[in-house]
Short mmCIF file of N, CA and C in Angstrom, two decimals:
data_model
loop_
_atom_site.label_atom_id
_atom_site.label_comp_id
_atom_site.label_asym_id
_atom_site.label_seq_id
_atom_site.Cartn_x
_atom_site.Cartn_y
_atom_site.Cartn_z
N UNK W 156 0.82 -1.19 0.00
CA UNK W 156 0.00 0.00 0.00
C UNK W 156 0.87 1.26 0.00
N UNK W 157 1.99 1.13 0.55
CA UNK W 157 2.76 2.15 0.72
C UNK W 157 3.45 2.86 -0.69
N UNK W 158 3.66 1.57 -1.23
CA UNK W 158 4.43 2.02 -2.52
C UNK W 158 3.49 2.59 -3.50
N UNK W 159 2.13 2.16 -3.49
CA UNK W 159 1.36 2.50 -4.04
C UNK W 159 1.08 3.94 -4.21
N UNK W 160 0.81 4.32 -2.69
CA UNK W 160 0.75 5.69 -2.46
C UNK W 160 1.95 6.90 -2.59
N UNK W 161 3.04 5.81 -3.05
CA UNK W 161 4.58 7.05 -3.28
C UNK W 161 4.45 7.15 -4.38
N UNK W 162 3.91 5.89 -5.86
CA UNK W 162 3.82 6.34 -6.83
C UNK W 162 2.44 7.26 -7.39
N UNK W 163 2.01 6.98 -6.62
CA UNK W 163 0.51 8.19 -6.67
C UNK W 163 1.41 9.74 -6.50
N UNK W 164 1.73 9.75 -5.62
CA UNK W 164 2.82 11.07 -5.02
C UNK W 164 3.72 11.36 -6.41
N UNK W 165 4.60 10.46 -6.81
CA UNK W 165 5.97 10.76 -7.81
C UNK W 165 4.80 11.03 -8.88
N UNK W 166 3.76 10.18 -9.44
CA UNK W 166 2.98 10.88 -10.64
C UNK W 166 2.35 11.99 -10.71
N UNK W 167 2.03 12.82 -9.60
CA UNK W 167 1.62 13.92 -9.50
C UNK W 167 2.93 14.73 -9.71
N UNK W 168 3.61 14.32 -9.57
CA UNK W 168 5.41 15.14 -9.90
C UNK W 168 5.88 15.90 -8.28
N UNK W 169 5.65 14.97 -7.26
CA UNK W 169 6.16 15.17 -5.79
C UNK W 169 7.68 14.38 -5.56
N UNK W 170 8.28 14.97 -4.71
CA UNK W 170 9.74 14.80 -4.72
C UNK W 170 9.36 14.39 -3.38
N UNK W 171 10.23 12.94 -3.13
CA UNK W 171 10.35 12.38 -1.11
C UNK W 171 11.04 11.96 -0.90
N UNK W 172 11.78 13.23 0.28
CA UNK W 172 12.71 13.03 0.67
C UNK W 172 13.15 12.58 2.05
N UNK W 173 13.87 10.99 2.30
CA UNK W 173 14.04 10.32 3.19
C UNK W 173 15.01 10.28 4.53
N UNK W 174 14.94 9.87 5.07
CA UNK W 174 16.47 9.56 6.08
C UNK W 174 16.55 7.91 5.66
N UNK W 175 17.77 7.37 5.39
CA UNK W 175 17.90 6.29 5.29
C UNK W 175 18.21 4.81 6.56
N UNK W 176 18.53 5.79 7.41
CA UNK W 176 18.35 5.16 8.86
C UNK W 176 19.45 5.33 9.44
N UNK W 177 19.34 4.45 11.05
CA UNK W 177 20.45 4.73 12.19
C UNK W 177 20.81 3.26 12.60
N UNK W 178 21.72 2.72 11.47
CA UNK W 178 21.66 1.26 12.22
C UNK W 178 22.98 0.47 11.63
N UNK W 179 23.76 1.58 10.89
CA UNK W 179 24.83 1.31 10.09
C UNK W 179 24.90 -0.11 9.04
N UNK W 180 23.65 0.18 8.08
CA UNK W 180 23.57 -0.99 7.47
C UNK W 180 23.99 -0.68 6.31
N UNK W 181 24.45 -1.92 5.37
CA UNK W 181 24.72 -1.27 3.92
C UNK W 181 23.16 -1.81 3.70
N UNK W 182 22.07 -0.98 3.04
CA UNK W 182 20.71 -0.89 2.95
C UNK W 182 20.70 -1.75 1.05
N UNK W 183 21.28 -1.93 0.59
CA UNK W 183 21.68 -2.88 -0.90
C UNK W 183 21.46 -3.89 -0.47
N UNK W 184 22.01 -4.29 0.76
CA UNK W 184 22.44 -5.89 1.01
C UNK W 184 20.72 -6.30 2.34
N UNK W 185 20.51 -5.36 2.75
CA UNK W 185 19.32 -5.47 4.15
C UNK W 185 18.19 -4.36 3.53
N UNK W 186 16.93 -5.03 3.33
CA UNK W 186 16.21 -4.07 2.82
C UNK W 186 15.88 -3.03 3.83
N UNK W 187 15.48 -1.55 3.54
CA UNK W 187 14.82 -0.65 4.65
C UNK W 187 14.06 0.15 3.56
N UNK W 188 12.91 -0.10 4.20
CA UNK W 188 11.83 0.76 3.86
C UNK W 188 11.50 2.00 3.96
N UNK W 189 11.26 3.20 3.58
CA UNK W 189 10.59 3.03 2.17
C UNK W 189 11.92 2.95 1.10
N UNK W 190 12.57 3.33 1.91
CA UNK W 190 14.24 3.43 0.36
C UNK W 190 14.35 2.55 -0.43
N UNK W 191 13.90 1.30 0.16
CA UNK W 191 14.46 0.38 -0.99
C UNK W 191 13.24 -0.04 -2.01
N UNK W 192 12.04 0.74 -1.72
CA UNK W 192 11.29 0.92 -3.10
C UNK W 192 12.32 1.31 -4.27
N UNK W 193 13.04 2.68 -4.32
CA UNK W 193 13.24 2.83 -5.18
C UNK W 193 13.13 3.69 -6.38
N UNK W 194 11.88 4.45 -5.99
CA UNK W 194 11.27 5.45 -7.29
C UNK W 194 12.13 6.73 -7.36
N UNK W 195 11.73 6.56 -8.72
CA UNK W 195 12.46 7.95 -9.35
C UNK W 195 12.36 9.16 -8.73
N UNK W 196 11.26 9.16 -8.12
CA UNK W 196 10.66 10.83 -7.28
C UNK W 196 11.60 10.80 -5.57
N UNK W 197 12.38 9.62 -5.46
CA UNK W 197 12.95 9.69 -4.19
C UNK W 197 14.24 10.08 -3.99
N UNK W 198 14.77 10.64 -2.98
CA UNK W 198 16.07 10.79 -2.44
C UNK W 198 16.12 10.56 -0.95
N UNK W 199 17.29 9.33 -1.22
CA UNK W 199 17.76 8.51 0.48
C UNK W 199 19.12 9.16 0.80
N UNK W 200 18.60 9.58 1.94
CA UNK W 200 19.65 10.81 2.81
C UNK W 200 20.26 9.78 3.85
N UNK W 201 21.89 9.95 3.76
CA UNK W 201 22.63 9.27 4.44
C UNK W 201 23.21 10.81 5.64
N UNK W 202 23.58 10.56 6.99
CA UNK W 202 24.69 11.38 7.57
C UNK W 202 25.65 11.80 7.24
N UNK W 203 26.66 12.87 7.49
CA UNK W 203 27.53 12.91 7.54
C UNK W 203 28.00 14.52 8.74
N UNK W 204 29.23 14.22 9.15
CA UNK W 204 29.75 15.17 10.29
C UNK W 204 29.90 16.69 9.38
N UNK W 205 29.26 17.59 9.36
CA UNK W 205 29.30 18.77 8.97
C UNK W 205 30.83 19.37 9.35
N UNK W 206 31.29 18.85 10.16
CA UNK W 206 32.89 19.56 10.43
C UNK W 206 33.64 18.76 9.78
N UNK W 207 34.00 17.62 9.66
CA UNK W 207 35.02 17.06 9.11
C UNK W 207 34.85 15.95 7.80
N UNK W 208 33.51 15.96 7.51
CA UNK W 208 33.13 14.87 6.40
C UNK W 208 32.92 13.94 6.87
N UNK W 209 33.68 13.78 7.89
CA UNK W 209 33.61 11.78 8.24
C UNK W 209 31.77 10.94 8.55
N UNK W 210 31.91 10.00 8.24
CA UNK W 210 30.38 9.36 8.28
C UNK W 210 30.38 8.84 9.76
N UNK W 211 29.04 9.08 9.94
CA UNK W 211 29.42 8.90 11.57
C UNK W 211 28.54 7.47 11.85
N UNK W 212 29.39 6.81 12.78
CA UNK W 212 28.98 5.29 12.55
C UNK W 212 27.19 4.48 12.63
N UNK W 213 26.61 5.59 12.89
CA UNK W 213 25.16 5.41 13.16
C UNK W 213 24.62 4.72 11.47
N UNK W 214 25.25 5.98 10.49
CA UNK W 214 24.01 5.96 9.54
C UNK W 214 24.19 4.63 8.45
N UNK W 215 23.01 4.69 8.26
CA UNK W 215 23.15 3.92 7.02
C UNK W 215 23.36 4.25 5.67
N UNK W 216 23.59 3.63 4.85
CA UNK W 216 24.12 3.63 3.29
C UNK W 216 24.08 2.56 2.45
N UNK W 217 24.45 2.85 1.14
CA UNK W 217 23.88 1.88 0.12
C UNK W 217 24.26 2.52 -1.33
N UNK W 218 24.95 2.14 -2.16
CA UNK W 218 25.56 3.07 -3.23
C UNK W 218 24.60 2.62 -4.02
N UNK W 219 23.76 1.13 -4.05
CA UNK W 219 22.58 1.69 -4.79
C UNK W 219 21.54 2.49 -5.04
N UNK W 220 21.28 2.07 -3.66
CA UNK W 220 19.80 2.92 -2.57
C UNK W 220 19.83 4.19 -1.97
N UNK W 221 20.94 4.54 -1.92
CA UNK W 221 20.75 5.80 -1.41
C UNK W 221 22.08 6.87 -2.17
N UNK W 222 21.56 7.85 -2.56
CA UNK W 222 21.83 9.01 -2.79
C UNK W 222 22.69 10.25 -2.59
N UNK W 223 22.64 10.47 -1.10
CA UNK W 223 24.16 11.81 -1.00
C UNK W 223 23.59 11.77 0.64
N UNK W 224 24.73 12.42 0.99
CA UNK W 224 24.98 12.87 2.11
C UNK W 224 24.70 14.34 2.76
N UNK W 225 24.27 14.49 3.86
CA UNK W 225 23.67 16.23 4.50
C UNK W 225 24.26 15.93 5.79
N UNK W 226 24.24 17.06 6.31
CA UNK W 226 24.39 17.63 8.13
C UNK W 226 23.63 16.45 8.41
N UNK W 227 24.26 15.57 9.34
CA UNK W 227 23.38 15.06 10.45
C UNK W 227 24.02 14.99 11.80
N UNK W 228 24.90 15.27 12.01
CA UNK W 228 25.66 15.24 12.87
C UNK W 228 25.51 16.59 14.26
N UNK W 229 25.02 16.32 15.15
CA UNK W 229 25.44 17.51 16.44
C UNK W 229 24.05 18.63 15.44
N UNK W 230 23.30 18.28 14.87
CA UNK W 230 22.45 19.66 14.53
C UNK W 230 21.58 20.12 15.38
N UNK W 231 21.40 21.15 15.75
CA UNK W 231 20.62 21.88 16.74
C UNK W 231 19.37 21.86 15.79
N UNK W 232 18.21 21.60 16.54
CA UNK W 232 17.09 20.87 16.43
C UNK W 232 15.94 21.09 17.64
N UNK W 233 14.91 21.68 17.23
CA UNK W 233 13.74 21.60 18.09
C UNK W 233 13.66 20.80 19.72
N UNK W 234 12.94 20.90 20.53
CA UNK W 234 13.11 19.77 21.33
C UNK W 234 11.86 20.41 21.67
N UNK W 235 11.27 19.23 22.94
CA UNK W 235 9.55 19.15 24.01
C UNK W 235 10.30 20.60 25.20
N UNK W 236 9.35 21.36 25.21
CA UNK W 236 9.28 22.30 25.87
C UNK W 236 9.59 22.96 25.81
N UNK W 237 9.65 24.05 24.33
CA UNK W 237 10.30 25.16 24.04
C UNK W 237 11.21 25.34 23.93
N UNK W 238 12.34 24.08 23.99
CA UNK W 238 13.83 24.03 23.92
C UNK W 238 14.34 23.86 22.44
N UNK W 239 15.64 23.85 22.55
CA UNK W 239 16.74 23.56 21.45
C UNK W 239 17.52 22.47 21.98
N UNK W 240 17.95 21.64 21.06
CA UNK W 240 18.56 20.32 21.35
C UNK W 240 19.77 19.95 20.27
N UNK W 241 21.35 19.52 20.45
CA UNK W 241 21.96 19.16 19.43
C UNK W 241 21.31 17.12 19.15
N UNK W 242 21.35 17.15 18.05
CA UNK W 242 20.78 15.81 17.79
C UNK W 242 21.36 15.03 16.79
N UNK W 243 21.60 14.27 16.44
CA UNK W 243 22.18 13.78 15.18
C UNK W 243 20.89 12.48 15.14
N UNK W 244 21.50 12.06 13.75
CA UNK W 244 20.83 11.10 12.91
C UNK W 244 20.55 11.66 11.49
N UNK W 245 19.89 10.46 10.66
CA UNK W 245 19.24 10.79 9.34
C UNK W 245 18.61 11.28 9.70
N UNK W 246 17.70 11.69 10.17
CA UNK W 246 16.09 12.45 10.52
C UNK W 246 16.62 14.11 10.58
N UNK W 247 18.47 13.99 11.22
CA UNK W 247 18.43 16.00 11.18
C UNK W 247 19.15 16.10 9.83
N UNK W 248 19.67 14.93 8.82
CA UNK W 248 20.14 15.47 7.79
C UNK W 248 19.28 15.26 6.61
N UNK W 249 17.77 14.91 6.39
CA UNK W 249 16.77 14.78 5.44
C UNK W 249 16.61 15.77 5.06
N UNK W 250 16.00 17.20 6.37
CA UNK W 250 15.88 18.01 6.19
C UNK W 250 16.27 19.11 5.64
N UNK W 251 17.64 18.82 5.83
CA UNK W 251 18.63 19.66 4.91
C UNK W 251 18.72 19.76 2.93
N UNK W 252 18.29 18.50 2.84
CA UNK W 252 17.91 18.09 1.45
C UNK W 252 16.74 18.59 1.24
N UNK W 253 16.08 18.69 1.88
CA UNK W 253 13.95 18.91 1.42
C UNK W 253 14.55 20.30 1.78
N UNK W 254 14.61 20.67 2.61
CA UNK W 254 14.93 22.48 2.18
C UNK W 254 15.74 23.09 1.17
N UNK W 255 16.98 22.15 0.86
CA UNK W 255 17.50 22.58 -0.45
C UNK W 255 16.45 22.79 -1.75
N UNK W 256 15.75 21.32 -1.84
CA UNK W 256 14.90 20.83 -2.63
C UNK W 256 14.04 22.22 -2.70
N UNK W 257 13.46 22.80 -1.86
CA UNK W 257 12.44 23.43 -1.70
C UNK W 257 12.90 24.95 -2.04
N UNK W 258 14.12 25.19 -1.72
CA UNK W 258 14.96 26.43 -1.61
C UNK W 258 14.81 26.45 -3.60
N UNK W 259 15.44 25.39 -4.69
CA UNK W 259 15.30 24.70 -5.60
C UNK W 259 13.95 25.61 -6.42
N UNK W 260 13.11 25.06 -5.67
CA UNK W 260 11.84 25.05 -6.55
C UNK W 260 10.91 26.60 -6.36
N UNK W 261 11.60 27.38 -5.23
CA UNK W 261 11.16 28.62 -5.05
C UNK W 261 12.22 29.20 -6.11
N UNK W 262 12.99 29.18 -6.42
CA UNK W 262 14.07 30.14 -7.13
C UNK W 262 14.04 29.45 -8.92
N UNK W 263 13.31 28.28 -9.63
CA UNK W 263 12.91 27.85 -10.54
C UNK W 263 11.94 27.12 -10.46
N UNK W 264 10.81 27.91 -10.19
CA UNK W 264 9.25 27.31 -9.90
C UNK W 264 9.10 26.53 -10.99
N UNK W 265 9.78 26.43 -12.34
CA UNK W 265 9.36 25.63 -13.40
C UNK W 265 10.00 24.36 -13.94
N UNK W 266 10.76 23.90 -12.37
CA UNK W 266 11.64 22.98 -12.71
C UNK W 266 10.45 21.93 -12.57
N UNK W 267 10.74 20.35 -12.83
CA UNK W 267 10.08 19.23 -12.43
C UNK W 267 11.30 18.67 -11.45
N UNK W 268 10.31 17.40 -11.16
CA UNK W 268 10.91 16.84 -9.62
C UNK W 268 12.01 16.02 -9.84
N UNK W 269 12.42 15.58 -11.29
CA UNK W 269 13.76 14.93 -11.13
C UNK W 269 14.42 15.91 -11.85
N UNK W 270 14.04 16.88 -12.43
CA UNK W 270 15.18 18.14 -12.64
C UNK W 270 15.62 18.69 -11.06
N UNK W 271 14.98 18.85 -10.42
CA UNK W 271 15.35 19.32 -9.11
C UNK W 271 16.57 18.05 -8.69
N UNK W 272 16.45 16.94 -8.29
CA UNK W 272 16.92 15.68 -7.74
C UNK W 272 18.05 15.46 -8.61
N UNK W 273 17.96 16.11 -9.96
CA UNK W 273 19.31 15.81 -10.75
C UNK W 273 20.32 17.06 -10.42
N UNK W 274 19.85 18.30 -10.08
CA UNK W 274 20.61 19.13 -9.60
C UNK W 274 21.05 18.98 -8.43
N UNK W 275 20.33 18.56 -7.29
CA UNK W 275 21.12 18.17 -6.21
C UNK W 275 22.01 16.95 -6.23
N UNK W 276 21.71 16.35 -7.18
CA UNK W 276 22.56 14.82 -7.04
C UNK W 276 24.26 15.24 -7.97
N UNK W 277 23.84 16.29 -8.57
CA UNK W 277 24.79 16.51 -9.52
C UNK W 277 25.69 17.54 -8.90
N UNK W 278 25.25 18.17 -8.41
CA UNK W 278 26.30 19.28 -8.05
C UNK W 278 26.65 19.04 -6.42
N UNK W 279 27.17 18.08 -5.99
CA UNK W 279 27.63 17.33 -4.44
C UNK W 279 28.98 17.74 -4.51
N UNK W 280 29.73 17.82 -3.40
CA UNK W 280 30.99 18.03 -2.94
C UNK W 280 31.15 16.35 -2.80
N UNK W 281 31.95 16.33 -3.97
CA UNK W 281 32.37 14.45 -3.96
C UNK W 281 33.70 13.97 -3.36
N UNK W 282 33.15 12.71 -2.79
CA UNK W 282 34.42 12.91 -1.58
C UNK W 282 35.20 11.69 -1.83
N UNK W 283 36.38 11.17 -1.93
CA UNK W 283 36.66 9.33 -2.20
C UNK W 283 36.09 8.71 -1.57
N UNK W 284 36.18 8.80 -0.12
CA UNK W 284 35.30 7.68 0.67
C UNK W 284 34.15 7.76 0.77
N UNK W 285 33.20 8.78 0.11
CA UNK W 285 31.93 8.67 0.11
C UNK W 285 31.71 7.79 -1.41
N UNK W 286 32.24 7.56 -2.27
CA UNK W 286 31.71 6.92 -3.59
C UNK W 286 31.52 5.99 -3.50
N UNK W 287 32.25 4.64 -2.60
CA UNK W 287 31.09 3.87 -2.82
C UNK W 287 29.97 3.47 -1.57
N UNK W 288 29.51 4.50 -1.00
CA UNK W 288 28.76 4.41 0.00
C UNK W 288 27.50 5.32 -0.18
N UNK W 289 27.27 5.87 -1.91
CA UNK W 289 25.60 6.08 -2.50
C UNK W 289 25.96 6.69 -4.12
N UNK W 290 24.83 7.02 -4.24
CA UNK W 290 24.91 6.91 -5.68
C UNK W 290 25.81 8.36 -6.57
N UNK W 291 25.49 9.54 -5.48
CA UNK W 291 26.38 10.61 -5.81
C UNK W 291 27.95 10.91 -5.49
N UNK W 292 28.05 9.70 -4.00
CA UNK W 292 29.88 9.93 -4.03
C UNK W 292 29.53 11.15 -2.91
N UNK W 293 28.67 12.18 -2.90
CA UNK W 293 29.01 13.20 -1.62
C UNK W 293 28.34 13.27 -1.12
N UNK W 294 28.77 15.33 -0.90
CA UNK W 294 27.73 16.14 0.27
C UNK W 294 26.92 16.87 -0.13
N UNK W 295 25.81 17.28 0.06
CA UNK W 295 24.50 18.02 -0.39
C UNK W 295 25.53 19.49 -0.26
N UNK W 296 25.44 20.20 -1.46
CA UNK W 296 25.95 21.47 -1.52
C UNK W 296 24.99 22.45 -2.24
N UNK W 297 24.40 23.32 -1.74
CA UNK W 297 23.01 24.02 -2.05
C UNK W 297 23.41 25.43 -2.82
N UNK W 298 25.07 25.48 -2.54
CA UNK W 298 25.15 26.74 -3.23
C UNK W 298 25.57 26.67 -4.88
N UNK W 299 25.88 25.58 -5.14
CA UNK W 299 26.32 24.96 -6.38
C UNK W 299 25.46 24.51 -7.25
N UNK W 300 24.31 23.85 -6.14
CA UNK W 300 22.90 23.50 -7.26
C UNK W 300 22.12 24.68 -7.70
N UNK W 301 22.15 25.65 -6.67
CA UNK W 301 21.90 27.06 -7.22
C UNK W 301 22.34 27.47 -7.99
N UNK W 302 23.72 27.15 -8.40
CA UNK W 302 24.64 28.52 -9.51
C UNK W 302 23.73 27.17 -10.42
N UNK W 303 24.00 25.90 -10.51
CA UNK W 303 23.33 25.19 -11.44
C UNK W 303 21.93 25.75 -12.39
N UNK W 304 21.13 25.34 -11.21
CA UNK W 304 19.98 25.88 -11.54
C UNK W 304 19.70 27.21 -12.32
N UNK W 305 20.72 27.80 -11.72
CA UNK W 305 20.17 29.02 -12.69
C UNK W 305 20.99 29.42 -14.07
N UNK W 306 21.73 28.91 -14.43
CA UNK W 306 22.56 28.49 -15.79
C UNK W 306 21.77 27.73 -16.58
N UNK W 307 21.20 26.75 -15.54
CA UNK W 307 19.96 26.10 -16.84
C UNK W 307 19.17 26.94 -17.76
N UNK W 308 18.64 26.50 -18.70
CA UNK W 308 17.95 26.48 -19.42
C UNK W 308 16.75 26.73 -19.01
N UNK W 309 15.73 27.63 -18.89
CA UNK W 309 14.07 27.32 -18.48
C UNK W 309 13.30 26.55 -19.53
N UNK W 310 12.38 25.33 -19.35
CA UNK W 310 11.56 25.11 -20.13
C UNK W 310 11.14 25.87 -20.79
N UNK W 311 11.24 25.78 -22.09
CA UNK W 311 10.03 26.32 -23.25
C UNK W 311 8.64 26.37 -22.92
N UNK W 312 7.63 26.93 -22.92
CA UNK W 312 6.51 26.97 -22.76
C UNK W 312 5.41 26.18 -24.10
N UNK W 313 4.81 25.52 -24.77
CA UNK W 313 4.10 25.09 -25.92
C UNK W 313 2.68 25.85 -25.44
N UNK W 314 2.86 26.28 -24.80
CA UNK W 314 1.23 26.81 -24.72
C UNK W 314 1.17 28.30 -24.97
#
């Protein structure tokens, strides 16, 4: 049912964006859900230490299944009772991607959802030891998919 409802989502032209988990699995070899659906409209967000690159032993990865790397490490993050909290996991570096994503689609409202996903996948700070641990090799870099994005080309209009 689930997958059902992501490709309902990707055909409407929706972009979903994941945490790939906290359990240091290679996710190729151990399935995890929803990532290892698979669809084109997805991006599986792995950790990584915002200060030094290094992958921090929690997250999971998969150079099939998953995609690039964001902040997950020590991110200051919401907490219960009006607080701020440093937190790590996939869950604080997803976000970093869906706001790129989103940052993306406010600044070329006329992109589609794997033009967006090809600009973030494409313009990563690629690292050796991240290549074979997802499909881009890096780190989510938002200022690069920007200069990207806007060098593109805008769709033609036929109407």
């Amino acid at each position: 049912v689930l997958r059902d409802e992501l490709q309902v989502y990707e055909d409407w032209g929706g972009l979903f964006v994941l945490a790939s988990g906290n359990s240091n699995t290679d996710v190729d070899v151990v399935a995890d859900y929803p990532g290892h659906y698979r669809l084109a409209s997805m991006i599986n967000v792995n950790a990584v230490d915002a200060y030094n690159n290094r992958v921090p032993k929690f997250t999971n990865y998969g150079a099939n299944s998953t995609h690039l790397f964001a902040p997950g490490v020590n991110v200051v993050s919401t907490y219960p009772r009006n607080r701020y909290s440093y937190m790590s996991g996939t869950s604080m570096a997803a976000p970093h991607v869906a706001g790129a994503a989103a940052l993306l689609w406010s600044f070329r409202p006329d992109l589609n959802a794997s033009e967006v996903k090809a600009l973030l996948l494409e313009n990563v700070d690629t690292l050796p030891e991240l290549q074979p641990l997802c499909q881009s090799g890096g780190v989510l870099n938002v200022y690069r998919a920007l200069k990207a994005a806007r060098a593109a080309v805008p769709a033609v209009s036929s109407g």
